[in-house]
Amino acid sequence: MTFLQPFIEFDFMRRALLSCLCLSLSATPLGVILSLRRLSLAGDALSHAVLPGAAIGYLFFGMSTLAMGVGGLVAGLLVALVSGIISRTTLLKEDASFSGLYMGALALGITLISLKGSGMDLLNILFGSLLAVSHSALLTTSLICLTSLLMLRVIYRPLIIDTFDSDFLRVGHRPLAIAIHGLFLFLVVLNLVAGFQILGTLMSVGLMMVPAVSARFWAVRLVPTMIIASIIALLSSFIGLLLSWYSALPAGPAVVLCSAVFFLVSCLMGRANGWLARHSFRHSGASS
């Protein structure tokens, strides 16, 4: 078991793996629901929307995890609220309104950080510092994971009804539908804030969305899809951290790169919707 030596010997490697485990359990299932609601772009947009708030926290308090986390949460929720208002008062769909906001938020965040910070601070905020996760950051991520899972359990049934039959819930229970959607976006932003502290604003959405869309090639039912997505995210984290250790690669990008490799493999070999499965089905159908 020599390849496990980094996790056995070094506390910072264990903290990095545990923080990724928390994100795999809480953020990735949310990514599955985002993809089913055709809001995959919203995850990317909200990860960028976190940046201006984090930058404001950085300007006033430096590299304070708490200040940047609170600022990022407020900024992400504000962008989600503005996007919802735009989609309900104009002809734009919600994903289109997100696309109109997220690049501006990203540019604003980078500008604010550049006013005070160094290039290294900017890189840490954008790409994270997975191997420098502190005990306090791990504790915060664990609490966010637990809170997210509990809240998801509470709103799970109406959220799934709204996902698969939005008209049913919105016609008879419109206030409930709006509240459920708002709580769901709150959970997404909360997990992106946790991911931002570990993987940075640009990489955090990778562990939320890439395993989620990969899992849809392996299962068609929702709960198995979520479980497979979390397993893919955890395997990507484990392999990515080992690659980072033995190949001197940046840890966060290595984790997301591994999840992208899993996605390509899933596209090809996934037994539910993969290319080989579909090709085999068509071939057998043509033969019969």
PDB file of N, CA and C in Angstrom, residues 124-220:
ATOM      1  N   ASN A 124      -4.653  31.948  -5.693  1.00  0.00           N
ATOM      2  CA  ASN A 124      -5.207  31.138  -4.617  1.00  0.00           C
ATOM      3  C   ASN A 124      -6.725  31.221  -4.574  1.00  0.00           C
ATOM      4  N   ILE A 125      -7.270  32.408  -4.812  1.00  0.00           N
ATOM      5  CA  ILE A 125      -8.715  32.590  -4.766  1.00  0.00           C
ATOM      6  C   ILE A 125      -9.373  31.951  -5.989  1.00  0.00           C
ATOM      7  N   LEU A 126      -8.751  32.065  -7.143  1.00  0.00           N
ATOM      8  CA  LEU A 126      -9.336  31.518  -8.366  1.00  0.00           C
ATOM      9  C   LEU A 126      -9.206  30.002  -8.435  1.00  0.00           C
ATOM     10  N   PHE A 127      -8.061  29.465  -8.026  1.00  0.00           N
ATOM     11  CA  PHE A 127      -7.797  28.032  -8.197  1.00  0.00           C
ATOM     12  C   PHE A 127      -7.688  27.272  -6.883  1.00  0.00           C
ATOM     13  N   GLY A 128      -7.794  27.981  -5.761  1.00  0.00           N
ATOM     14  CA  GLY A 128      -7.792  27.314  -4.475  1.00  0.00           C
ATOM     15  C   GLY A 128      -6.415  26.855  -4.033  1.00  0.00           C
ATOM     16  N   SER A 129      -6.379  26.293  -2.833  1.00  0.00           N
ATOM     17  CA  SER A 129      -5.139  25.749  -2.280  1.00  0.00           C
ATOM     18  C   SER A 129      -5.521  24.488  -1.507  1.00  0.00           C
ATOM     19  N   LEU A 130      -5.838  23.456  -2.242  1.00  0.00           N
ATOM     20  CA  LEU A 130      -6.380  22.233  -1.664  1.00  0.00           C
ATOM     21  C   LEU A 130      -5.444  21.614  -0.638  1.00  0.00           C
ATOM     22  N   LEU A 131      -4.143  21.696  -0.876  1.00  0.00           N
ATOM     23  CA  LEU A 131      -3.184  21.084   0.038  1.00  0.00           C
ATOM     24  C   LEU A 131      -2.901  21.956   1.262  1.00  0.00           C
ATOM     25  N   ALA A 132      -3.541  23.117   1.319  1.00  0.00           N
ATOM     26  CA  ALA A 132      -3.351  24.006   2.471  1.00  0.00           C
ATOM     27  C   ALA A 132      -4.645  24.171   3.265  1.00  0.00           C
ATOM     28  N   VAL A 133      -5.546  23.192   3.167  1.00  0.00           N
ATOM     29  CA  VAL A 133      -6.807  23.259   3.913  1.00  0.00           C
ATOM     30  C   VAL A 133      -6.510  23.193   5.407  1.00  0.00           C
ATOM     31  N   SER A 134      -6.998  24.168   6.139  1.00  0.00           N
ATOM     32  CA  SER A 134      -6.754  24.223   7.581  1.00  0.00           C
ATOM     33  C   SER A 134      -7.810  23.402   8.328  1.00  0.00           C
ATOM     34  N   HIS A 135      -7.573  23.197   9.613  1.00  0.00           N
ATOM     35  CA  HIS A 135      -8.550  22.481  10.439  1.00  0.00           C
ATOM     36  C   HIS A 135      -9.872  23.247  10.487  1.00  0.00           C
ATOM     37  N   SER A 136      -9.805  24.574  10.555  1.00  0.00           N
ATOM     38  CA  SER A 136     -11.032  25.374  10.615  1.00  0.00           C
ATOM     39  C   SER A 136     -11.797  25.291   9.293  1.00  0.00           C
ATOM     40  N   ALA A 137     -11.075  25.307   8.171  1.00  0.00           N
ATOM     41  CA  ALA A 137     -11.739  25.189   6.874  1.00  0.00           C
ATOM     42  C   ALA A 137     -12.383  23.816   6.710  1.00  0.00           C
ATOM     43  N   LEU A 138     -11.707  22.778   7.197  1.00  0.00           N
ATOM     44  CA  LEU A 138     -12.275  21.432   7.137  1.00  0.00           C
ATOM     45  C   LEU A 138     -13.527  21.340   8.003  1.00  0.00           C
ATOM     46  N   LEU A 139     -13.492  21.953   9.188  1.00  0.00           N
ATOM     47  CA  LEU A 139     -14.657  21.953  10.061  1.00  0.00           C
ATOM     48  C   LEU A 139     -15.817  22.698   9.404  1.00  0.00           C
ATOM     49  N   THR A 140     -15.520  23.847   8.799  1.00  0.00           N
ATOM     50  CA  THR A 140     -16.570  24.609   8.114  1.00  0.00           C
ATOM     51  C   THR A 140     -17.183  23.796   6.977  1.00  0.00           C
ATOM     52  N   THR A 141     -16.331  23.147   6.189  1.00  0.00           N
ATOM     53  CA  THR A 141     -16.820  22.330   5.082  1.00  0.00           C
ATOM     54  C   THR A 141     -17.672  21.173   5.583  1.00  0.00           C
ATOM     55  N   SER A 142     -17.268  20.557   6.694  1.00  0.00           N
ATOM     56  CA  SER A 142     -18.034  19.450   7.273  1.00  0.00           C
ATOM     57  C   SER A 142     -19.412  19.919   7.731  1.00  0.00           C
ATOM     58  N   LEU A 143     -19.467  21.089   8.372  1.00  0.00           N
ATOM     59  CA  LEU A 143     -20.746  21.628   8.836  1.00  0.00           C
ATOM     60  C   LEU A 143     -21.650  21.977   7.660  1.00  0.00           C
ATOM     61  N   ILE A 144     -21.058  22.543   6.606  1.00  0.00           N
ATOM     62  CA  ILE A 144     -21.843  22.866   5.406  1.00  0.00           C
ATOM     63  C   ILE A 144     -22.375  21.587   4.767  1.00  0.00           C
ATOM     64  N   CYS A 145     -21.545  20.553   4.733  1.00  0.00           N
ATOM     65  CA  CYS A 145     -21.966  19.265   4.173  1.00  0.00           C
ATOM     66  C   CYS A 145     -23.151  18.704   4.951  1.00  0.00           C
ATOM     67  N   LEU A 146     -23.045  18.693   6.271  1.00  0.00           N
ATOM     68  CA  LEU A 146     -24.118  18.158   7.103  1.00  0.00           C
ATOM     69  C   LEU A 146     -25.398  18.982   6.953  1.00  0.00           C
ATOM     70  N   THR A 147     -25.259  20.317   6.997  1.00  0.00           N
ATOM     71  CA  THR A 147     -26.418  21.200   6.836  1.00  0.00           C
ATOM     72  C   THR A 147     -27.086  20.988   5.489  1.00  0.00           C
ATOM     73  N   SER A 148     -26.267  20.889   4.438  1.00  0.00           N
ATOM     74  CA  SER A 148     -26.782  20.709   3.087  1.00  0.00           C
ATOM     75  C   SER A 148     -27.552  19.401   2.954  1.00  0.00           C
ATOM     76  N   LEU A 149     -26.992  18.321   3.489  1.00  0.00           N
ATOM     77  CA  LEU A 149     -27.660  17.019   3.386  1.00  0.00           C
ATOM     78  C   LEU A 149     -28.981  17.012   4.161  1.00  0.00           C
ATOM     79  N   LEU A 150     -29.004  17.638   5.332  1.00  0.00           N
ATOM     80  CA  LEU A 150     -30.237  17.689   6.115  1.00  0.00           C
ATOM     81  C   LEU A 150     -31.305  18.518   5.416  1.00  0.00           C
ATOM     82  N   MET A 151     -30.917  19.678   4.877  1.00  0.00           N
ATOM     83  CA  MET A 151     -31.883  20.526   4.183  1.00  0.00           C
ATOM     84  C   MET A 151     -32.371  19.866   2.901  1.00  0.00           C
ATOM     85  N   LEU A 152     -31.480  19.190   2.203  1.00  0.00           N
ATOM     86  CA  LEU A 152     -31.884  18.488   0.979  1.00  0.00           C
ATOM     87  C   LEU A 152     -32.880  17.384   1.298  1.00  0.00           C
ATOM     88  N   ARG A 153     -32.663  16.708   2.430  1.00  0.00           N
ATOM     89  CA  ARG A 153     -33.612  15.663   2.839  1.00  0.00           C
ATOM     90  C   ARG A 153     -34.990  16.256   3.110  1.00  0.00           C
ATOM     91  N   VAL A 154     -35.035  17.445   3.703  1.00  0.00           N
ATOM     92  CA  VAL A 154     -36.316  18.075   4.041  1.00  0.00           C
ATOM     93  C   VAL A 154     -37.073  18.491   2.776  1.00  0.00           C
ATOM     94  N   ILE A 155     -36.385  19.079   1.805  1.00  0.00           N
ATOM     95  CA  ILE A 155     -37.065  19.603   0.617  1.00  0.00           C
ATOM     96  C   ILE A 155     -37.034  18.631  -0.557  1.00  0.00           C
ATOM     97  N   TYR A 156     -36.521  17.415  -0.323  1.00  0.00           N
ATOM     98  CA  TYR A 156     -36.275  16.484  -1.431  1.00  0.00           C
ATOM     99  C   TYR A 156     -37.532  16.198  -2.248  1.00  0.00           C
ATOM    100  N   ARG A 157     -38.617  15.821  -1.595  1.00  0.00           N
ATOM    101  CA  ARG A 157     -39.811  15.409  -2.326  1.00  0.00           C
ATOM    102  C   ARG A 157     -40.397  16.544  -3.180  1.00  0.00           C
ATOM    103  N   PRO A 158     -40.703  17.720  -2.604  1.00  0.00           N
ATOM    104  CA  PRO A 158     -41.222  18.799  -3.471  1.00  0.00           C
ATOM    105  C   PRO A 158     -40.208  19.268  -4.511  1.00  0.00           C
ATOM    106  N   LEU A 159     -38.916  19.204  -4.191  1.00  0.00           N
ATOM    107  CA  LEU A 159     -37.899  19.600  -5.160  1.00  0.00           C
ATOM    108  C   LEU A 159     -37.905  18.676  -6.374  1.00  0.00           C
ATOM    109  N   ILE A 160     -38.040  17.378  -6.136  1.00  0.00           N
ATOM    110  CA  ILE A 160     -38.049  16.426  -7.244  1.00  0.00           C
ATOM    111  C   ILE A 160     -39.332  16.567  -8.059  1.00  0.00           C
ATOM    112  N   ILE A 161     -40.460  16.818  -7.374  1.00  0.00           N
ATOM    113  CA  ILE A 161     -41.715  17.060  -8.103  1.00  0.00           C
ATOM    114  C   ILE A 161     -41.566  18.287  -9.002  1.00  0.00           C
ATOM    115  N   ASP A 162     -40.975  19.340  -8.455  1.00  0.00           N
ATOM    116  CA  ASP A 162     -40.780  20.567  -9.233  1.00  0.00           C
ATOM    117  C   ASP A 162     -39.794  20.348 -10.370  1.00  0.00           C
ATOM    118  N   THR A 163     -38.833  19.438 -10.180  1.00  0.00           N
ATOM    119  CA  THR A 163     -37.838  19.168 -11.214  1.00  0.00           C
ATOM    120  C   THR A 163     -38.451  18.444 -12.407  1.00  0.00           C
ATOM    121  N   PHE A 164     -39.276  17.448 -12.137  1.00  0.00           N
ATOM    122  CA  PHE A 164     -39.810  16.622 -13.209  1.00  0.00           C
ATOM    123  C   PHE A 164     -41.180  17.083 -13.719  1.00  0.00           C
ATOM    124  N   ASP A 165     -41.919  17.832 -12.902  1.00  0.00           N
ATOM    125  CA  ASP A 165     -43.239  18.319 -13.324  1.00  0.00           C
ATOM    126  C   ASP A 165     -43.465  19.685 -12.691  1.00  0.00           C
ATOM    127  N   SER A 166     -42.772  20.674 -13.206  1.00  0.00           N
ATOM    128  CA  SER A 166     -42.796  22.005 -12.589  1.00  0.00           C
ATOM    129  C   SER A 166     -44.186  22.626 -12.636  1.00  0.00           C
ATOM    130  N   ASP A 167     -44.959  22.347 -13.680  1.00  0.00           N
ATOM    131  CA  ASP A 167     -46.292  22.938 -13.783  1.00  0.00           C
ATOM    132  C   ASP A 167     -47.209  22.458 -12.668  1.00  0.00           C
ATOM    133  N   PHE A 168     -47.082  21.186 -12.271  1.00  0.00           N
ATOM    134  CA  PHE A 168     -47.942  20.627 -11.230  1.00  0.00           C
ATOM    135  C   PHE A 168     -47.796  21.396  -9.922  1.00  0.00           C
ATOM    136  N   LEU A 169     -46.568  21.652  -9.516  1.00  0.00           N
ATOM    137  CA  LEU A 169     -46.338  22.333  -8.246  1.00  0.00           C
ATOM    138  C   LEU A 169     -46.632  23.821  -8.359  1.00  0.00           C
ATOM    139  N   ARG A 170     -46.324  24.415  -9.484  1.00  0.00           N
ATOM    140  CA  ARG A 170     -46.454  25.867  -9.603  1.00  0.00           C
ATOM    141  C   ARG A 170     -47.894  26.313  -9.818  1.00  0.00           C
ATOM    142  N   VAL A 171     -48.731  25.452 -10.393  1.00  0.00           N
ATOM    143  CA  VAL A 171     -50.130  25.823 -10.605  1.00  0.00           C
ATOM    144  C   VAL A 171     -50.891  25.832  -9.287  1.00  0.00           C
ATOM    145  N   GLY A 172     -50.725  24.760  -8.501  1.00  0.00           N
ATOM    146  CA  GLY A 172     -51.493  24.670  -7.264  1.00  0.00           C
ATOM    147  C   GLY A 172     -50.799  25.242  -6.047  1.00  0.00           C
ATOM    148  N   HIS A 173     -49.459  25.301  -6.065  1.00  0.00           N
ATOM    149  CA  HIS A 173     -48.702  25.725  -4.881  1.00  0.00           C
ATOM    150  C   HIS A 173     -47.538  26.630  -5.313  1.00  0.00           C
ATOM    151  N   ARG A 174     -47.872  27.724  -5.952  1.00  0.00           N
ATOM    152  CA  ARG A 174     -46.821  28.593  -6.495  1.00  0.00           C
ATOM    153  C   ARG A 174     -45.871  29.135  -5.413  1.00  0.00           C
ATOM    154  N   PRO A 175     -46.376  29.623  -4.260  1.00  0.00           N
ATOM    155  CA  PRO A 175     -45.432  30.094  -3.226  1.00  0.00           C
ATOM    156  C   PRO A 175     -44.477  28.992  -2.759  1.00  0.00           C
ATOM    157  N   LEU A 176     -44.998  27.762  -2.653  1.00  0.00           N
ATOM    158  CA  LEU A 176     -44.139  26.654  -2.248  1.00  0.00           C
ATOM    159  C   LEU A 176     -43.074  26.379  -3.297  1.00  0.00           C
ATOM    160  N   ALA A 177     -43.450  26.432  -4.575  1.00  0.00           N
ATOM    161  CA  ALA A 177     -42.492  26.191  -5.655  1.00  0.00           C
ATOM    162  C   ALA A 177     -41.372  27.223  -5.631  1.00  0.00           C
ATOM    163  N   ILE A 178     -41.746  28.491  -5.405  1.00  0.00           N
ATOM    164  CA  ILE A 178     -40.737  29.559  -5.351  1.00  0.00           C
ATOM    165  C   ILE A 178     -39.814  29.360  -4.150  1.00  0.00           C
ATOM    166  N   ALA A 179     -40.399  28.980  -2.999  1.00  0.00           N
ATOM    167  CA  ALA A 179     -39.599  28.766  -1.794  1.00  0.00           C
ATOM    168  C   ALA A 179     -38.639  27.591  -1.969  1.00  0.00           C
ATOM    169  N   ILE A 180     -39.124  26.507  -2.575  1.00  0.00           N
ATOM    170  CA  ILE A 180     -38.284  25.334  -2.782  1.00  0.00           C
ATOM    171  C   ILE A 180     -37.135  25.659  -3.725  1.00  0.00           C
ATOM    172  N   HIS A 181     -37.431  26.374  -4.793  1.00  0.00           N
ATOM    173  CA  HIS A 181     -36.379  26.750  -5.743  1.00  0.00           C
ATOM    174  C   HIS A 181     -35.358  27.665  -5.078  1.00  0.00           C
ATOM    175  N   GLY A 182     -35.839  28.594  -4.250  1.00  0.00           N
ATOM    176  CA  GLY A 182     -34.924  29.490  -3.544  1.00  0.00           C
ATOM    177  C   GLY A 182     -34.031  28.748  -2.572  1.00  0.00           C
ATOM    178  N   LEU A 183     -34.611  27.797  -1.824  1.00  0.00           N
ATOM    179  CA  LEU A 183     -33.811  27.000  -0.894  1.00  0.00           C
ATOM    180  C   LEU A 183     -32.797  26.144  -1.627  1.00  0.00           C
ATOM    181  N   PHE A 184     -33.198  25.616  -2.775  1.00  0.00           N
ATOM    182  CA  PHE A 184     -32.272  24.804  -3.567  1.00  0.00           C
ATOM    183  C   PHE A 184     -31.084  25.639  -4.045  1.00  0.00           C
ATOM    184  N   LEU A 185     -31.341  26.836  -4.550  1.00  0.00           N
ATOM    185  CA  LEU A 185     -30.242  27.700  -4.990  1.00  0.00           C
ATOM    186  C   LEU A 185     -29.378  28.121  -3.804  1.00  0.00           C
ATOM    187  N   PHE A 186     -29.997  28.300  -2.636  1.00  0.00           N
ATOM    188  CA  PHE A 186     -29.221  28.607  -1.436  1.00  0.00           C
ATOM    189  C   PHE A 186     -28.243  27.475  -1.129  1.00  0.00           C
ATOM    190  N   LEU A 187     -28.693  26.224  -1.239  1.00  0.00           N
ATOM    191  CA  LEU A 187     -27.816  25.083  -0.995  1.00  0.00           C
ATOM    192  C   LEU A 187     -26.691  25.032  -2.026  1.00  0.00           C
ATOM    193  N   VAL A 188     -27.012  25.354  -3.274  1.00  0.00           N
ATOM    194  CA  VAL A 188     -25.978  25.363  -4.314  1.00  0.00           C
ATOM    195  C   VAL A 188     -24.906  26.395  -3.979  1.00  0.00           C
ATOM    196  N   VAL A 189     -25.335  27.613  -3.631  1.00  0.00           N
ATOM    197  CA  VAL A 189     -24.377  28.674  -3.294  1.00  0.00           C
ATOM    198  C   VAL A 189     -23.573  28.291  -2.064  1.00  0.00           C
ATOM    199  N   LEU A 190     -24.240  27.711  -1.059  1.00  0.00           N
ATOM    200  CA  LEU A 190     -23.557  27.317   0.172  1.00  0.00           C
ATOM    201  C   LEU A 190     -22.445  26.308  -0.122  1.00  0.00           C
ATOM    202  N   ASN A 191     -22.730  25.341  -0.973  1.00  0.00           N
ATOM    203  CA  ASN A 191     -21.717  24.341  -1.317  1.00  0.00           C
ATOM    204  C   ASN A 191     -20.618  24.929  -2.188  1.00  0.00           C
ATOM    205  N   LEU A 192     -20.954  25.878  -3.036  1.00  0.00           N
ATOM    206  CA  LEU A 192     -19.927  26.536  -3.840  1.00  0.00           C
ATOM    207  C   LEU A 192     -19.011  27.384  -2.972  1.00  0.00           C
ATOM    208  N   VAL A 193     -19.564  27.965  -1.908  1.00  0.00           N
ATOM    209  CA  VAL A 193     -18.719  28.716  -0.965  1.00  0.00           C
ATOM    210  C   VAL A 193     -17.750  27.758  -0.273  1.00  0.00           C
ATOM    211  N   ALA A 194     -18.253  26.576   0.127  1.00  0.00           N
ATOM    212  CA  ALA A 194     -17.360  25.575   0.717  1.00  0.00           C
ATOM    213  C   ALA A 194     -16.309  25.133  -0.286  1.00  0.00           C
ATOM    214  N   GLY A 195     -16.726  24.910  -1.529  1.00  0.00           N
ATOM    215  CA  GLY A 195     -15.778  24.507  -2.567  1.00  0.00           C
ATOM    216  C   GLY A 195     -14.786  25.595  -2.917  1.00  0.00           C
ATOM    217  N   PHE A 196     -15.246  26.848  -2.844  1.00  0.00           N
ATOM    218  CA  PHE A 196     -14.360  27.972  -3.138  1.00  0.00           C
ATOM    219  C   PHE A 196     -13.186  28.030  -2.157  1.00  0.00           C
ATOM    220  N   GLN A 197     -13.437  27.716  -0.903  1.00  0.00           N
ATOM    221  CA  GLN A 197     -12.378  27.755   0.098  1.00  0.00           C
ATOM    222  C   GLN A 197     -11.339  26.658  -0.126  1.00  0.00           C
ATOM    223  N   ILE A 198     -11.713  25.630  -0.885  1.00  0.00           N
ATOM    224  CA  ILE A 198     -10.827  24.486  -1.084  1.00  0.00           C
ATOM    225  C   ILE A 198     -10.258  24.443  -2.497  1.00  0.00           C
ATOM    226  N   LEU A 199     -11.140  24.585  -3.482  1.00  0.00           N
ATOM    227  CA  LEU A 199     -10.734  24.433  -4.886  1.00  0.00           C
ATOM    228  C   LEU A 199     -10.681  25.751  -5.649  1.00  0.00           C
ATOM    229  N   GLY A 200     -11.105  26.850  -5.027  1.00  0.00           N
ATOM    230  CA  GLY A 200     -11.115  28.126  -5.725  1.00  0.00           C
ATOM    231  C   GLY A 200     -12.412  28.313  -6.492  1.00  0.00           C
ATOM    232  N   THR A 201     -12.672  29.548  -6.907  1.00  0.00           N
ATOM    233  CA  THR A 201     -13.939  29.854  -7.566  1.00  0.00           C
ATOM    234  C   THR A 201     -14.047  29.210  -8.945  1.00  0.00           C
ATOM    235  N   LEU A 202     -12.950  29.023  -9.639  1.00  0.00           N
ATOM    236  CA  LEU A 202     -13.013  28.457 -10.988  1.00  0.00           C
ATOM    237  C   LEU A 202     -13.102  26.937 -10.974  1.00  0.00           C
ATOM    238  N   MET A 203     -12.557  26.286  -9.947  1.00  0.00           N
ATOM    239  CA  MET A 203     -12.519  24.824  -9.912  1.00  0.00           C
ATOM    240  C   MET A 203     -13.647  24.214  -9.091  1.00  0.00           C
ATOM    241  N   SER A 204     -14.267  24.984  -8.183  1.00  0.00           N
ATOM    242  CA  SER A 204     -15.245  24.396  -7.259  1.00  0.00           C
ATOM    243  C   SER A 204     -16.429  23.789  -7.984  1.00  0.00           C
ATOM    244  N   VAL A 205     -16.855  24.419  -9.060  1.00  0.00           N
ATOM    245  CA  VAL A 205     -18.011  23.895  -9.789  1.00  0.00           C
ATOM    246  C   VAL A 205     -17.674  22.579 -10.490  1.00  0.00           C
ATOM    247  N   GLY A 206     -16.384  22.313 -10.718  1.00  0.00           N
ATOM    248  CA  GLY A 206     -15.988  21.079 -11.393  1.00  0.00           C
ATOM    249  C   GLY A 206     -16.371  19.849 -10.604  1.00  0.00           C
ATOM    250  N   LEU A 207     -16.169  19.869  -9.287  1.00  0.00           N
ATOM    251  CA  LEU A 207     -16.499  18.712  -8.461  1.00  0.00           C
ATOM    252  C   LEU A 207     -18.005  18.602  -8.242  1.00  0.00           C
ATOM    253  N   MET A 208     -18.729  19.679  -8.487  1.00  0.00           N
ATOM    254  CA  MET A 208     -20.184  19.640  -8.370  1.00  0.00           C
ATOM    255  C   MET A 208     -20.833  19.095  -9.638  1.00  0.00           C
ATOM    256  N   MET A 209     -20.367  19.542 -10.814  1.00  0.00           N
ATOM    257  CA  MET A 209     -21.093  19.252 -12.054  1.00  0.00           C
ATOM    258  C   MET A 209     -20.526  18.104 -12.872  1.00  0.00           C
ATOM    259  N   VAL A 210     -19.207  17.968 -12.966  1.00  0.00           N
ATOM    260  CA  VAL A 210     -18.643  16.960 -13.875  1.00  0.00           C
ATOM    261  C   VAL A 210     -18.991  15.536 -13.437  1.00  0.00           C
ATOM    262  N   PRO A 211     -18.801  15.161 -12.156  1.00  0.00           N
ATOM    263  CA  PRO A 211     -19.255  13.825 -11.750  1.00  0.00           C
ATOM    264  C   PRO A 211     -20.762  13.640 -11.892  1.00  0.00           C
ATOM    265  N   ALA A 212     -21.523  14.735 -11.711  1.00  0.00           N
ATOM    266  CA  ALA A 212     -22.982  14.644 -11.817  1.00  0.00           C
ATOM    267  C   ALA A 212     -23.414  14.258 -13.228  1.00  0.00           C
ATOM    268  N   VAL A 213     -22.834  14.903 -14.230  1.00  0.00           N
ATOM    269  CA  VAL A 213     -23.221  14.562 -15.604  1.00  0.00           C
ATOM    270  C   VAL A 213     -22.612  13.221 -16.025  1.00  0.00           C
ATOM    271  N   SER A 214     -21.468  12.858 -15.446  1.00  0.00           N
ATOM    272  CA  SER A 214     -20.876  11.545 -15.746  1.00  0.00           C
ATOM    273  C   SER A 214     -21.782  10.422 -15.270  1.00  0.00           C
ATOM    274  N   ALA A 215     -22.374  10.597 -14.086  1.00  0.00           N
ATOM    275  CA  ALA A 215     -23.199   9.537 -13.501  1.00  0.00           C
ATOM    276  C   ALA A 215     -24.439   9.252 -14.323  1.00  0.00           C
ATOM    277  N   ARG A 216     -24.903  10.219 -15.096  1.00  0.00           N
ATOM    278  CA  ARG A 216     -26.104  10.005 -15.898  1.00  0.00           C
ATOM    279  C   ARG A 216     -25.869   9.017 -17.036  1.00  0.00           C
ATOM    280  N   PHE A 217     -24.608   8.687 -17.309  1.00  0.00           N
ATOM    281  CA  PHE A 217     -24.305   7.647 -18.295  1.00  0.00           C
ATOM    282  C   PHE A 217     -24.356   6.251 -17.685  1.00  0.00           C
ATOM    283  N   TRP A 218     -24.469   6.170 -16.352  1.00  0.00           N
ATOM    284  CA  TRP A 218     -24.435   4.872 -15.682  1.00  0.00           C
ATOM    285  C   TRP A 218     -25.761   4.472 -15.056  1.00  0.00           C
ATOM    286  N   ALA A 219     -26.657   5.405 -14.831  1.00  0.00           N
ATOM    287  CA  ALA A 219     -27.931   5.093 -14.175  1.00  0.00           C
ATOM    288  C   ALA A 219     -29.026   5.989 -14.726  1.00  0.00           C
ATOM    289  N   VAL A 220     -30.258   5.523 -14.626  1.00  0.00           N
ATOM    290  CA  VAL A 220     -31.398   6.312 -15.087  1.00  0.00           C
ATOM    291  C   VAL A 220     -32.285   6.750 -13.920  1.00  0.00           C
TER     292      VAL A 220
END
